[in-house]
């Protein structure tokens, strides 16, 4: 299978093509195109009738749809979900750091085992917002045999979750929070998710539970969280996002022994290309094996 | 299936029996025995001919063999591997903390993203000593699509590892160290593993790589490690075990920005019972489903 990477070459992507068994070629001879380094506006110059499959570099393809770049007989795949993995990894890192009290270890200057070390094996994990990041996190948690309780907008059952609650079912969400050992926020920031986790929600959580936020700072009421941590309503909070963000120097969360702040580092710029390379490698391998591709764009649905 | 938990009852174990679909019963009526709270010396009083399966609470069963307690027609299962899981979890927590630079975040008092954040997806992970802990860690790493390079005594291929090197093949081990992004030590402390990782080995590692030790402190040459960290030969070390242990106050590793010390907290006492409860639950469920049990004792092999 002859594959062209362009209009701008990227060694990582070319290596991924070759590692999966694909053959790099000129654009003219290619039957597949891994588009990289330019937006949709130049796509017309490159797309030709011999191209059967196009891998796009973005997770959201609205600009491509708006530019009318997608169409014809080719199959298009996006990077949807590919960038979620690294955020999910960060979420798992924070969950485990909390369970294992690594934030306390990191600050210690003497040999003393922190109290409250827990195992994630068999734990109950609440995932608020079960989109791409939440689903990736569930895959990473699978070997731990956890019980996942999910919250999403529709209330439609999330595959792999033991129970799924509608976000607007306040009583259901409260009950869920009360039975979780770890609560991970992975929902988009919208008007209806603003301060989704406030004092009432933090009060429902168990005193050994951790709150992990890798979504947006606005989903948590910071003042309520500061109180919850100071008074020990919950065991800790690991936050990749905050409100305000960046947290100003001297902010109480920096001095809070129960808090671990990672400064929006779940998905840094330099990890985007490796994530895309993994998607390319997977899809080239699947293409060669005749298996369904990941992230196939449904033009009628618009994503 | 009627199961007795004893000679000392434990609610966690009884709950595990019931959760898996078993029925708690008196010893006399039981066809299976979950032995808890006493050593082998009292076993003879409890074992009877109606008992078809005995779950032992220990991972190592030498005392049981020495006492001649195991025999007859019953199947015996040990807890072998069950306690490895929580150590493997701690190892993964340390690997992820290193990759995500959480030790730096925990110490920060201002909003600044640490350099060198990496992803474990697609990384190369060296596992030195691929016994129960190493294998458990491999299961936890599976969703990350890592490449595992294993080192063991026999050089026999470790299932799931891309390559397995004999521990006494110094050149092979050096090459392996040079290609890893993360090196996890999970080998037993023996005369031949003493200071297994010294200056020469640390020099072979990549400058972005992390060393994780959840085995025993004696496997790493502490002085060499201090130099390697101070001079940036490697990106960091996460140590659950140290030499000396405990680390005395004021030890250079406590002040080292590239080090994360967890004070032998991979497998604290209070996590042993939950781990045994998971084994009981799994084995009761398997027994009822007619599936092979975990940790079946091979009396002729002695473990």
mmCIF file of C-alpha atoms in Angstrom, chain A residues 111, chain B residues 189 193-197 213 215-226 239-248 251-253 261-262 264:
data_model
loop_
_atom_site.group_PDB
_atom_site.id
_atom_site.type_symbol
_atom_site.label_atom_id
_atom_site.label_comp_id
_atom_site.label_asym_id
_atom_site.label_seq_id
_atom_site.Cartn_x
_atom_site.Cartn_y
_atom_site.Cartn_z
ATOM 1 C CA UNK A 111 11.149 8.357 55.793
ATOM 2 C CA UNK B 189 17.440 -9.524 46.343
ATOM 3 C CA UNK B 193 21.450 -9.071 42.052
ATOM 4 C CA UNK B 194 23.387 -6.993 44.596
ATOM 5 C CA UNK B 195 24.092 -3.544 43.063
ATOM 6 C CA UNK B 196 22.739 -4.884 39.765
ATOM 7 C CA UNK B 197 22.243 -1.259 38.707
ATOM 8 C CA UNK B 213 12.681 0.316 42.070
ATOM 9 C CA UNK B 215 12.054 -4.625 44.681
ATOM 10 C CA UNK B 216 14.815 -4.143 47.255
ATOM 11 C CA UNK B 217 17.230 -1.281 47.839
ATOM 12 C CA UNK B 218 20.278 -3.515 47.511
ATOM 13 C CA UNK B 219 19.711 -3.906 43.761
ATOM 14 C CA UNK B 220 20.759 -0.297 43.107
ATOM 15 C CA UNK B 221 24.124 1.260 43.966
ATOM 16 C CA UNK B 222 22.909 4.327 45.842
ATOM 17 C CA UNK B 223 26.106 6.365 45.446
ATOM 18 C CA UNK B 224 26.137 5.785 41.697
ATOM 19 C CA UNK B 225 22.470 6.732 41.512
ATOM 20 C CA UNK B 226 23.072 9.986 43.390
ATOM 21 C CA UNK B 239 12.229 4.430 44.662
ATOM 22 C CA UNK B 240 9.934 2.513 46.957
ATOM 23 C CA UNK B 241 12.973 0.794 48.458
ATOM 24 C CA UNK B 242 16.392 2.204 49.227
ATOM 25 C CA UNK B 243 19.812 1.320 50.523
ATOM 26 C CA UNK B 244 20.108 2.172 53.364
ATOM 27 C CA UNK B 245 16.509 1.709 54.392
ATOM 28 C CA UNK B 246 14.991 3.659 55.973
ATOM 29 C CA UNK B 247 16.781 6.594 54.365
ATOM 30 C CA UNK B 248 18.134 8.752 57.184
ATOM 31 C CA UNK B 251 20.063 11.932 52.927
ATOM 32 C CA UNK B 252 20.862 13.476 49.517
ATOM 33 C CA UNK B 253 18.029 11.522 47.827
ATOM 34 C CA UNK B 261 10.924 8.417 47.338
ATOM 35 C CA UNK B 262 7.941 6.413 48.552
ATOM 36 C CA UNK B 264 8.309 1.137 51.175
#
